[in-house]
Coordinates of C-alpha atoms in Angstrom, one line a residue:
Chain M
M1 CA 13.5 -16.0 33.2
R2 CA 17.3 -15.8 33.2
V3 CA 19.0 -14.4 36.2
I4 CA 22.3 -12.7 35.8
T5 CA 24.5 -12.5 38.9
P6 CA 26.3 -9.2 39.5
S7 CA 29.6 -10.7 39.2
V8 CA 28.8 -12.2 35.8
E9 CA 27.4 -8.9 34.6
L10 CA 30.4 -7.0 35.8
K11 CA 32.7 -9.5 34.1
R12 CA 30.7 -9.0 30.9
Q13 CA 30.9 -5.3 31.3
W14 CA 34.7 -5.2 31.8
T15 CA 35.2 -7.7 28.9
A16 CA 33.3 -5.5 26.7
R17 CA 35.2 -2.4 27.8
V18 CA 38.4 -4.2 27.2
E19 CA 37.1 -5.1 23.7
L20 CA 36.4 -1.4 23.0
A21 CA 39.7 -0.3 24.4
R22 CA 41.4 -2.7 22.0
R23 CA 39.7 -1.0 19.1
H24 CA 40.5 2.6 19.9
P25 CA 42.7 4.2 22.4
W26 CA 40.1 6.8 23.4
W27 CA 38.1 4.0 25.1
F28 CA 41.2 3.0 26.9
L29 CA 41.7 6.6 28.2
L30 CA 37.9 6.7 29.2
F31 CA 37.7 3.4 31.0
F32 CA 41.2 2.5 32.2
V33 CA 43.4 5.5 32.7
W34 CA 43.5 7.3 36.1
T35 CA 46.0 10.1 36.7
C36 CA 47.4 12.0 39.5
D37 CA 46.6 15.7 39.7
Q38 CA 49.2 17.2 42.1
H39 CA 47.3 20.5 42.1
D40 CA 44.2 18.8 43.6
L41 CA 44.5 18.8 47.4
V42 CA 41.2 16.9 48.0
D43 CA 41.1 14.2 45.4
P44 CA 44.3 14.1 43.4
I45 CA 43.9 10.6 41.9
K46 CA 41.0 10.6 39.4
P47 CA 40.0 9.2 36.0
T48 CA 41.5 11.1 33.0
P49 CA 39.1 13.6 31.7
A50 CA 38.7 11.8 28.4
L51 CA 35.5 13.5 27.6
R52 CA 37.0 16.8 27.3
P53 CA 37.0 17.6 23.5
H54 CA 40.8 18.3 23.2
I55 CA 41.8 15.0 24.8
K56 CA 39.4 13.0 22.7
V57 CA 40.5 14.8 19.5
M58 CA 44.1 14.4 20.3
S59 CA 43.6 10.6 20.8
E60 CA 41.9 10.4 17.5
L61 CA 44.6 12.4 15.7
W62 CA 47.3 10.1 17.3
H63 CA 45.5 7.0 16.3
D64 CA 45.1 8.0 12.7
N65 CA 48.3 10.0 12.1
P66 CA 51.5 8.2 13.2
R67 CA 53.7 11.4 13.0
L68 CA 52.7 14.3 15.1
V69 CA 54.3 17.5 16.2
V70 CA 52.1 19.2 18.9
V71 CA 52.8 22.8 20.1
K72 CA 50.7 23.4 23.1
S73 CA 50.1 25.8 25.9
R74 CA 51.0 24.8 29.4
Q75 CA 48.8 22.6 31.7
M76 CA 46.8 20.9 28.8
L77 CA 47.2 17.3 30.3
M78 CA 49.0 16.4 27.1
T79 CA 51.9 14.5 28.7
W80 CA 49.5 12.2 30.6
T81 CA 47.5 11.8 27.5
F82 CA 50.3 10.8 25.2
V83 CA 51.9 8.5 27.8
A84 CA 48.6 6.7 28.1
L85 CA 48.3 6.6 24.3
Y86 CA 51.7 4.9 23.9
L87 CA 50.9 2.6 26.8
W88 CA 47.9 1.5 24.9
D89 CA 50.1 0.7 21.9
A90 CA 52.3 -1.4 24.0
L91 CA 49.5 -3.2 25.7
F92 CA 47.3 -4.1 22.8
H93 CA 49.9 -4.7 20.0
Q94 CA 52.6 -7.3 19.4
G95 CA 56.3 -6.5 19.4
R96 CA 56.3 -2.8 20.2
L97 CA 59.5 -0.9 21.4
I98 CA 58.3 2.3 22.7
M99 CA 60.8 5.0 23.7
F100 CA 59.9 7.9 26.1
Q101 CA 62.5 10.5 25.5
S102 CA 63.0 13.7 27.8
K103 CA 65.8 16.2 28.2
R104 CA 67.3 14.2 31.2
E105 CA 67.0 10.5 31.9
E106 CA 65.7 11.4 35.4
D107 CA 62.9 13.3 33.7
A108 CA 62.0 10.4 31.4
I109 CA 62.1 7.9 34.3
G110 CA 60.3 10.1 36.8
D111 CA 58.6 8.8 39.9
E112 CA 55.8 6.2 39.9
V113 CA 54.5 7.0 43.4
S114 CA 53.6 10.6 42.5
G115 CA 53.0 10.0 38.8
D116 CA 55.9 12.2 37.7
G117 CA 58.1 11.9 34.5
L118 CA 57.2 9.9 31.5
L119 CA 57.7 6.3 32.6
G120 CA 56.6 7.2 36.1
R121 CA 53.3 8.2 34.6
A122 CA 52.9 5.0 32.7
K123 CA 53.7 3.0 35.8
F124 CA 51.2 5.0 37.7
I125 CA 48.6 4.4 35.1
L126 CA 49.3 0.5 35.3
S127 CA 49.2 0.6 39.2
H128 CA 45.9 2.4 39.3
M129 CA 44.2 0.8 36.3
P130 CA 40.6 -0.3 37.2
G131 CA 39.9 -3.8 36.0
R132 CA 43.5 -4.5 35.2
Q133 CA 43.0 -8.2 35.6
F134 CA 40.7 -8.1 32.6
V135 CA 43.1 -6.1 30.4
I136 CA 46.5 -7.7 31.3
P137 CA 45.9 -10.7 33.5
E138 CA 49.6 -11.7 33.0
Y139 CA 51.0 -8.4 34.4
D140 CA 53.1 -8.9 37.5
E141 CA 54.3 -5.6 39.0
A142 CA 57.3 -7.2 40.7
K143 CA 58.6 -8.8 37.6
H144 CA 57.6 -6.5 34.7
K145 CA 58.1 -3.1 36.2
Q146 CA 61.8 -2.3 36.0
G147 CA 63.9 0.9 36.6
R148 CA 64.0 2.2 33.0
K149 CA 61.6 -0.1 31.4
I150 CA 58.2 -1.7 31.6
L151 CA 58.1 -5.1 30.0
F152 CA 55.1 -6.8 28.5
P153 CA 56.6 -10.3 27.6
W154 CA 53.3 -11.8 26.7
N155 CA 53.2 -9.7 23.6
N156 CA 56.9 -8.8 23.3
S157 CA 56.5 -5.1 24.0
T158 CA 58.6 -2.9 25.9
I159 CA 58.5 0.8 27.1
W160 CA 61.9 2.3 27.7
A161 CA 62.7 5.7 29.2
I162 CA 65.7 7.4 27.5
P163 CA 67.5 10.7 27.8
Q164 CA 67.8 13.1 24.9
G165 CA 70.2 12.4 22.1
A166 CA 70.6 10.0 19.3
A167 CA 72.7 7.2 20.7
I168 CA 70.1 4.9 22.0
I169 CA 67.6 5.6 19.2
R170 CA 70.2 4.9 16.5
Q171 CA 71.1 1.5 17.8
R172 CA 67.5 0.2 18.1
T173 CA 64.5 0.0 15.9
A174 CA 61.8 1.7 17.9
S175 CA 58.2 1.4 16.9
G176 CA 57.2 4.5 18.7
I177 CA 59.0 7.5 20.2
L178 CA 57.4 10.1 22.4
S179 CA 59.7 13.1 22.7
D180 CA 58.4 15.2 25.5
E181 CA 59.2 19.0 25.5
S182 CA 61.4 18.4 22.5
A183 CA 62.0 22.1 21.9
F184 CA 63.9 22.1 25.2
Q185 CA 66.1 19.3 24.2
P186 CA 69.3 20.7 22.8
S187 CA 69.9 17.4 20.9
A188 CA 66.3 17.1 19.5
G189 CA 67.6 17.5 16.0
D190 CA 70.1 14.6 16.3
A191 CA 67.5 12.4 17.9
Y192 CA 65.1 13.1 14.9
V193 CA 67.8 12.3 12.4
A194 CA 68.5 8.9 14.2
A195 CA 64.8 8.1 14.3
R196 CA 64.3 8.7 10.6
P197 CA 64.4 5.0 9.6
C198 CA 61.9 4.3 12.3
I199 CA 59.6 7.1 11.2
R200 CA 60.0 6.2 7.5
G201 CA 59.2 2.6 8.3
G202 CA 55.8 3.5 9.7
G203 CA 56.8 3.9 13.4
R204 CA 55.1 6.5 15.5
Y205 CA 56.8 9.7 16.4
T206 CA 55.3 12.3 18.6
A207 CA 57.1 15.6 19.3
L208 CA 55.2 17.3 22.1
T209 CA 56.4 20.7 23.3
T210 CA 55.6 24.2 24.4
A211 CA 57.4 26.8 22.4
D212 CA 61.2 27.2 23.0
M213 CA 64.4 27.5 20.9
A214 CA 66.7 25.6 23.2
D215 CA 67.0 22.8 20.5
G216 CA 68.3 25.3 18.0
G217 CA 65.0 25.7 16.3
H218 CA 64.6 22.0 15.2
T219 CA 61.0 21.4 16.6
R220 CA 60.0 24.8 15.2
A221 CA 61.2 23.8 11.8
L222 CA 59.5 20.5 12.0
Y223 CA 56.2 22.3 13.0
E224 CA 56.5 25.2 10.6
D225 CA 57.5 22.7 7.7
T226 CA 60.9 24.4 7.1
L227 CA 63.1 21.5 7.9
D228 CA 64.5 21.5 4.3
Q229 CA 65.4 25.1 4.4
G230 CA 68.2 24.5 7.0
D231 CA 67.6 27.8 8.6
Y232 CA 68.1 26.4 12.0
E233 CA 71.2 25.1 13.9
R234 CA 70.9 21.4 13.4
S235 CA 73.1 20.3 16.1
G236 CA 71.3 22.5 18.5
T237 CA 74.3 22.9 20.6
R238 CA 74.4 26.1 22.5
T239 CA 77.8 27.8 22.1
D240 CA 79.0 31.2 23.2
Chain C
M1 CA 33.9 6.2 10.9
S2 CA 32.6 6.0 14.3
V3 CA 33.4 3.0 16.6
A4 CA 30.0 2.3 18.1
A5 CA 29.8 1.1 21.7
P6 CA 28.2 -2.3 22.3
E7 CA 24.9 -2.3 24.1
L8 CA 26.3 -3.4 27.4
I9 CA 28.5 -0.4 27.8
D10 CA 27.3 2.1 30.3
A11 CA 28.8 5.0 28.4
P12 CA 26.2 7.1 26.6
V13 CA 28.8 9.0 24.6
A14 CA 29.6 9.2 21.1
G15 CA 32.6 7.1 20.1
P16 CA 35.8 8.3 18.5
V17 CA 35.8 9.3 14.8
E18 CA 38.4 8.9 12.2
R19 CA 40.8 11.9 11.8
K20 CA 43.2 11.4 9.1
I21 CA 44.5 14.8 8.3
T22 CA 45.0 15.7 4.7
A23 CA 44.2 19.4 4.7
P24 CA 44.4 22.2 7.3
E25 CA 41.5 21.8 9.7
V26 CA 40.2 23.7 12.6
I27 CA 39.0 21.0 14.8
I28 CA 38.1 22.9 17.9
P29 CA 37.4 26.6 17.1
A30 CA 39.0 29.4 19.0
N31 CA 37.2 31.2 21.9
D32 CA 37.8 34.8 22.9
I33 CA 40.8 33.7 25.0
D34 CA 43.0 31.8 22.5
V35 CA 42.9 29.4 19.5
G36 CA 41.4 25.9 20.0
L37 CA 42.9 22.9 18.2
T38 CA 44.0 23.1 14.6
A39 CA 45.9 20.5 12.5
T40 CA 47.8 20.7 9.3
L41 CA 49.5 18.1 7.2
N42 CA 53.2 19.2 6.5
T43 CA 55.2 18.2 3.4
N44 CA 57.6 16.5 5.8
G45 CA 54.9 13.9 6.7
F46 CA 54.2 15.3 10.1
V47 CA 50.8 16.5 11.2
A48 CA 51.4 19.9 13.0
V49 CA 49.0 20.4 15.7
T50 CA 48.3 23.6 17.5
L51 CA 46.7 23.2 20.9
G52 CA 45.7 26.5 22.5
M53 CA 43.9 27.4 25.7
G54 CA 40.7 27.8 23.8
A55 CA 40.5 24.1 23.4
D56 CA 40.0 23.6 27.1
P57 CA 37.6 26.3 28.4
I58 CA 36.9 24.2 31.6
T59 CA 40.6 24.7 32.8
F60 CA 41.4 28.0 31.1
T61 CA 38.7 30.4 32.4
R62 CA 39.2 34.1 31.9
E63 CA 40.1 34.4 35.6
V64 CA 42.9 31.8 35.4
V65 CA 44.3 33.3 32.2
E66 CA 44.3 36.8 33.6
S67 CA 46.0 35.5 36.8
E68 CA 48.7 33.8 34.8
R69 CA 49.2 36.8 32.6
R70 CA 49.8 39.0 35.7
G71 CA 51.9 36.4 37.4
L72 CA 54.5 36.1 34.6
P73 CA 56.8 38.5 32.8
A74 CA 55.1 39.5 29.4
W75 CA 57.3 37.5 27.1
R76 CA 57.1 34.4 29.4
F77 CA 53.4 34.4 29.2
R78 CA 53.5 34.7 25.4
K79 CA 56.0 31.8 25.2
E80 CA 54.5 29.6 27.7
Y81 CA 50.7 30.0 26.9
L82 CA 50.4 31.7 23.5
R83 CA 53.1 29.6 21.9
D84 CA 55.1 32.4 20.7
W85 CA 58.6 31.0 19.6
D86 CA 60.1 34.5 19.4
A87 CA 58.7 35.9 22.6
Q88 CA 61.9 36.2 24.4
S89 CA 63.9 37.5 21.3
G90 CA 65.2 40.9 22.2
A91 CA 63.8 40.8 25.8
P92 CA 66.2 42.0 28.5
V93 CA 67.8 39.2 30.5
F94 CA 67.9 41.4 33.6
D95 CA 64.6 43.1 34.3
T96 CA 64.8 46.9 34.5
E97 CA 63.2 46.7 38.0
W98 CA 66.1 44.4 39.2
V99 CA 68.6 46.8 37.7
E100 CA 67.0 49.8 39.2
R101 CA 67.0 48.1 42.6
Q102 CA 70.7 47.6 42.4
R103 CA 71.3 51.3 41.3
K104 CA 70.2 52.4 44.8
Y105 CA 73.2 50.7 46.4
C106 CA 75.7 52.3 44.0
C107 CA 78.3 54.7 45.4
D108 CA 81.8 56.1 44.8
P109 CA 84.7 53.9 45.7
V110 CA 86.0 54.5 49.2
W111 CA 89.6 53.9 48.1
R112 CA 91.4 53.4 44.7
Y113 CA 94.4 51.3 44.5
D114 CA 96.8 50.2 41.8
V115 CA 99.7 47.7 41.6
E116 CA 103.5 48.4 41.5
P117 CA 106.5 46.1 41.9
E118 CA 107.7 45.6 45.5
I119 CA 111.1 47.2 46.2
G120 CA 113.4 45.5 48.5
D121 CA 115.8 47.1 51.1
D122 CA 118.6 47.0 48.5
G123 CA 116.5 49.1 46.1
N124 CA 116.0 46.3 43.6
P125 CA 112.5 44.7 42.8
V126 CA 111.7 41.7 45.0
L127 CA 111.4 38.6 42.9
W128 CA 109.4 35.4 43.3
R129 CA 111.9 32.7 44.0
S130 CA 109.9 30.1 42.0
S131 CA 109.4 32.1 38.8
G132 CA 111.8 35.0 39.1
L133 CA 109.0 37.4 38.4
P134 CA 108.7 40.6 40.3
K135 CA 106.4 40.7 43.4
L136 CA 103.5 43.1 43.2
K137 CA 102.0 45.2 45.9
L138 CA 98.8 47.3 46.1
V139 CA 99.4 51.0 46.6
P140 CA 96.8 53.8 47.0
S141 CA 96.5 55.7 43.8
Q142 CA 94.1 58.5 42.8
G143 CA 93.3 57.1 39.4
G144 CA 93.9 53.5 40.5
R145 CA 92.3 50.7 38.4
L146 CA 91.1 48.8 41.6
K147 CA 87.9 50.4 43.0
V148 CA 87.5 49.3 46.6
F149 CA 84.2 49.6 48.3
I150 CA 84.9 47.2 51.3
S151 CA 88.4 46.8 52.7
P152 CA 89.8 43.4 53.6
D153 CA 89.7 44.2 57.3
W154 CA 86.0 44.9 57.3
Q155 CA 84.2 43.4 60.2
P156 CA 80.6 42.2 60.1
P157 CA 78.2 44.6 62.0
E158 CA 76.9 41.7 64.1
I159 CA 80.3 41.4 65.8
P160 CA 80.4 43.6 68.9
A161 CA 82.9 46.4 68.5
G162 CA 86.3 45.9 70.3
S163 CA 85.3 42.4 71.5
M164 CA 87.1 40.4 68.7
S165 CA 88.0 40.5 65.1
V166 CA 87.2 38.0 62.4
R167 CA 89.0 37.3 59.1
V168 CA 86.3 37.8 56.5
A169 CA 86.3 35.4 53.5
F170 CA 86.1 37.0 50.1
A171 CA 85.5 35.5 46.7
M172 CA 86.7 36.7 43.4
G173 CA 85.6 36.3 39.7
I174 CA 87.8 37.0 36.7
D175 CA 86.8 37.6 33.1
V176 CA 89.9 37.6 30.8
G177 CA 90.0 39.7 27.7
E178 CA 92.8 39.8 25.0
G179 CA 94.4 42.9 26.3
V180 CA 94.5 44.7 23.0
G181 CA 92.1 47.5 23.8
A182 CA 88.9 45.8 22.9
S183 CA 87.2 43.5 25.4
D184 CA 87.8 44.3 29.1
S185 CA 89.6 42.1 31.6
T186 CA 87.7 42.3 34.8
I187 CA 88.1 41.3 38.4
Q188 CA 85.2 41.4 40.9
V189 CA 85.6 40.8 44.6
F190 CA 82.6 39.9 46.7
V191 CA 82.2 39.4 50.5
G192 CA 81.5 35.6 50.9
S193 CA 78.9 35.9 53.7
T194 CA 76.9 38.8 52.5
R195 CA 77.4 38.6 48.7
E196 CA 78.2 42.3 48.6
Q197 CA 80.5 43.8 46.0
A198 CA 83.9 44.7 47.8
A199 CA 86.1 45.7 44.8
V200 CA 86.2 45.9 41.1
F201 CA 89.1 46.1 38.7
K202 CA 88.9 46.7 34.9
D203 CA 91.4 47.2 32.2
N204 CA 91.3 46.4 28.5
R205 CA 94.9 46.9 27.9
I206 CA 96.3 44.3 30.4
Q207 CA 98.0 41.1 29.1
P208 CA 96.4 37.8 30.4
A209 CA 99.5 36.8 32.3
E210 CA 99.8 40.2 33.9
L211 CA 96.2 40.0 35.0
G212 CA 96.9 36.8 36.6
R213 CA 99.7 38.3 38.7
I214 CA 97.5 41.3 39.6
A215 CA 94.6 39.0 40.5
A216 CA 96.9 37.0 42.8
C217 CA 98.1 40.1 44.4
I218 CA 94.5 41.4 45.0
A219 CA 93.4 37.9 46.2
R220 CA 96.2 37.8 48.8
W221 CA 95.2 41.3 50.0
Y222 CA 91.6 40.1 50.2
N223 CA 92.5 37.5 52.9
D224 CA 93.4 34.8 50.3
A225 CA 90.1 35.1 48.4
L226 CA 88.9 32.1 46.4
I227 CA 89.2 32.9 42.8
C228 CA 86.9 31.7 40.0
P229 CA 88.5 32.7 36.7
M230 CA 87.2 32.1 33.2
R231 CA 89.3 29.4 31.5
K232 CA 88.3 29.9 27.9
M233 CA 90.8 31.4 25.4
H234 CA 93.3 33.5 27.3
G235 CA 92.0 32.4 30.7
I236 CA 94.4 29.5 30.8
T237 CA 97.3 32.0 30.5
T238 CA 95.9 34.0 33.4
L239 CA 95.6 30.8 35.4
R240 CA 99.1 29.7 34.8
A241 CA 100.3 33.1 35.8
M242 CA 98.5 32.7 39.1
L243 CA 100.1 29.4 39.8
E244 CA 103.5 30.7 38.9
V245 CA 103.3 33.3 41.6
G246 CA 102.3 30.6 44.0
Y247 CA 98.5 31.3 44.3
T248 CA 96.5 28.1 44.5
R249 CA 93.2 29.1 46.1
I250 CA 91.4 28.7 42.8
W251 CA 88.0 27.3 42.0
R252 CA 88.0 24.0 40.4
H253 CA 85.4 21.6 38.9
H254 CA 86.3 18.6 40.9
Q255 CA 87.4 18.5 44.5
P256 CA 90.9 16.8 44.5
G257 CA 90.2 15.3 47.9
G258 CA 92.7 17.3 50.2
L259 CA 95.5 17.5 47.6
I260 CA 96.7 20.9 46.4
E261 CA 95.7 21.2 42.8
V262 CA 98.5 22.6 40.7
A263 CA 97.6 21.3 37.3
A264 CA 95.8 24.0 35.3
Q265 CA 93.5 21.7 33.3
D266 CA 91.0 21.3 36.2
L267 CA 91.1 24.8 37.5
G268 CA 88.8 27.7 36.5
W269 CA 85.4 27.8 34.8
K270 CA 85.8 25.9 31.6
K271 CA 82.2 25.9 30.3
G272 CA 80.3 28.8 28.7
E273 CA 79.9 32.1 30.3
A274 CA 76.7 33.9 29.5
T275 CA 75.0 30.8 28.1
D276 CA 75.7 28.5 30.9
D277 CA 72.8 28.2 33.2
V278 CA 75.0 27.0 36.1
L279 CA 77.0 30.2 36.1
F280 CA 74.8 32.9 34.5
G281 CA 71.5 31.4 35.4
R282 CA 72.5 31.6 39.1
W283 CA 73.5 35.2 38.6
I284 CA 70.2 36.0 37.0
D285 CA 68.5 34.5 40.0
A286 CA 70.7 36.4 42.4
M287 CA 69.8 39.6 40.7
Q288 CA 66.1 38.8 40.5
F289 CA 65.7 37.9 44.1
D290 CA 68.1 40.6 45.4
R291 CA 70.7 38.1 46.9
V292 CA 73.5 40.5 46.0
T293 CA 74.4 44.2 46.6
L294 CA 76.4 46.0 43.8
H295 CA 78.2 49.3 44.4
D296 CA 79.8 49.8 41.1
L297 CA 77.5 51.8 38.8
E298 CA 79.2 50.5 35.6
T299 CA 78.7 46.9 36.7
V300 CA 75.0 47.7 37.4
Q301 CA 74.6 49.4 34.0
Q302 CA 76.2 46.6 32.0
H303 CA 73.4 44.3 33.1
S304 CA 71.0 46.3 30.8
Q305 CA 73.0 45.2 27.8
Y306 CA 72.2 41.6 28.0
I307 CA 69.3 40.4 25.9
Y308 CA 67.9 37.1 24.6
D309 CA 68.7 36.4 21.0
D310 CA 66.4 34.6 18.4
M311 CA 67.5 31.1 19.8
G312 CA 66.7 32.1 23.4
R313 CA 70.4 32.5 24.3
V314 CA 71.8 35.2 26.5
C315 CA 73.9 37.6 24.4
H316 CA 75.2 41.1 24.4
Q317 CA 73.1 43.8 22.8
K318 CA 74.6 45.6 20.0
L319 CA 73.8 49.2 20.8
K320 CA 74.3 51.4 17.7
L321 CA 74.3 54.5 19.9
L322 CA 77.4 53.5 21.7
P323 CA 80.8 54.2 20.2
V324 CA 82.5 51.2 18.6
T325 CA 85.2 51.0 21.3
A326 CA 82.4 50.8 24.0
R327 CA 80.6 48.1 22.1
Y328 CA 83.5 45.6 22.6
Q329 CA 83.5 46.3 26.4
H330 CA 80.0 45.0 27.0
G331 CA 79.1 42.9 29.9
D332 CA 82.5 41.8 31.0
L333 CA 82.0 43.2 34.5
V334 CA 78.7 41.1 34.6
V335 CA 80.5 37.9 33.7
G336 CA 83.2 38.7 36.4
A337 CA 80.4 39.3 38.9
A338 CA 78.7 36.0 37.9
A339 CA 82.0 34.1 38.4
A340 CA 82.5 35.9 41.8
Y341 CA 79.1 34.8 42.9
R342 CA 79.7 31.2 41.9
A343 CA 82.9 31.3 44.0
C344 CA 80.8 32.9 46.8
M345 CA 78.4 29.9 46.8
D346 CA 81.3 27.3 46.7
L347 CA 83.3 29.0 49.5
P348 CA 82.3 26.6 52.2
R349 CA 83.8 23.8 50.1
Y350 CA 87.2 25.5 50.0
R351 CA 88.0 25.7 53.7
Q352 CA 91.3 27.3 54.1
T353 CA 93.9 25.1 55.9
T354 CA 96.3 27.7 57.2
P355 CA 98.9 26.1 59.5
F356 CA 98.8 27.1 63.1
T357 CA 101.5 29.7 63.6
I358 CA 103.4 29.4 67.0
P359 CA 104.5 32.8 68.4
A360 CA 108.3 32.9 68.1
D361 CA 108.9 34.1 71.7
S362 CA 106.8 31.4 73.3
F363 CA 108.5 28.3 75.0
E364 CA 107.3 26.1 72.1
G365 CA 108.6 28.5 69.5
I366 CA 112.0 28.7 71.2
R367 CA 112.1 24.9 71.5
R368 CA 111.3 24.4 67.8
H369 CA 113.8 27.1 66.8
A370 CA 116.5 25.3 68.7
D371 CA 115.6 22.0 67.1
R372 CA 115.8 23.6 63.7
M373 CA 119.3 25.1 64.5
D374 CA 120.5 21.7 65.7
A375 CA 119.3 20.0 62.6
R376 CA 121.0 22.6 60.4
R377 CA 124.3 22.3 62.3
A378 CA 124.3 18.5 62.0
H379 CA 123.5 18.8 58.3
T380 CA 126.4 21.2 57.8
E381 CA 128.8 19.1 59.7
E382 CA 127.9 16.1 57.6
D383 CA 128.4 18.0 54.4
W384 CA 131.8 19.2 55.8

């Protein structure tokens, strides 16, 4: 009879989990993503509730449809979910340049300690990832985690936190853009125009937002499919 | 297509499925609280996803939703949780309850003042040496445009009567109109420490430059109040007029580090008025949380005229019931009050550096006077 030691069994299990996570991001959410719930006073750091139907469906939608505009209610765990999905993209694919865009750069960078902001959430997930040595054995926190970026040099991928606007997007060829609360970004329309080559070339673009018109109606037009009607203020600049 | 789990995985769950959206699809059905999750492929190539509270019944129980509904103003709940893009369109910026609360403090002005040129002993108007313009002074007048609720020598009630007196700091906000009978030019004066309305001035026939001179006169009367004027359009004219008559205690964007700022380009509020969160947003907060006290009924009433437009911006309401002349005078008192409140908040950063005055009949005063006379005599002899 063949005896399998626990460590060997554990290693096989993690290797299999990594293999699954490589195939579909939902497995990555299920096995490797822990989040910080600031509302929970007892046990704030916990696995992401990937088994909830809406999170599973959203990961499937994101995986199979590169361009998404998601209009949501508050408190749906969507920011955590999409940050994890784009992190999956950077971890398991070669040559990805992912941009996390928010209204202010501070919001995009956030804070790793409490899992705040977009890049802060990604760093938090990496720091608290169970079995990280099986997923990314090359990862060195001191070297690869920088102020505005997370670098994955072994597969030439980068995640970069950027403020609203077109300037940074226009100069680079991003393979994925997550625009968080895009309806609250006055320059969302300009950023979208700058990202068009990336979108047309097959890159991912996710506009995630609650309803607002601070962007001059751009995100609403994207969502309601009325972009070509030009019935919104494209520059989105608020004037008196 | 389901991605099956290998045998070794301890996850007895169904794997993910392929979800390429080609037609409108209800993926998670609605419940009795809200919609679930729906997806539609737009012609612009984007998949539009609606994610409602019905998709997460674990988080959004009936109790949670009801509690949120009660805890937010109606339009905010519709916007935040029911994804209603137009929820705030037409909604009042200042809640009726906040306005009603202020209405209780309204009263008639204690005094009314107006300005007139200062006349010298020789019967001629006194002029500013720098600009040659006539000096103005405030005089009591029955129909005066300046309504005074708190006088400059007002003493805070916490100071024991007769023990000492303090020089109360005041802040002033100015909204500048064209002066052609349409939009009002307004001046609001607030007590710096209590944020209480001290005086209000309103006129729609006053030229911007004249407004600047009157504002400087009122500010001097109010213990050299800190003025925050609007810079846009005609505001720059008002600003220059204030500088011409030597008034420099004006709000500025950047602290010049001890120097007296005389260049007009850095003075005054140069951004938006009603749409600027830093100016108007603070004023909305002040009204909401009762941080201010308004005594002028017209100022209070003008708050009801501000609504959110389709784009979520603060704007004036076009009231069809009001006469056309009244329509153009909307909200100017509110903008002035918002500017005054801004100046109130920044008062500690503008400490007044008044030189210490030596009494003329003291030994030091006599000595300095003798020095000055010696210097003048020496100077005259040199010239001679």
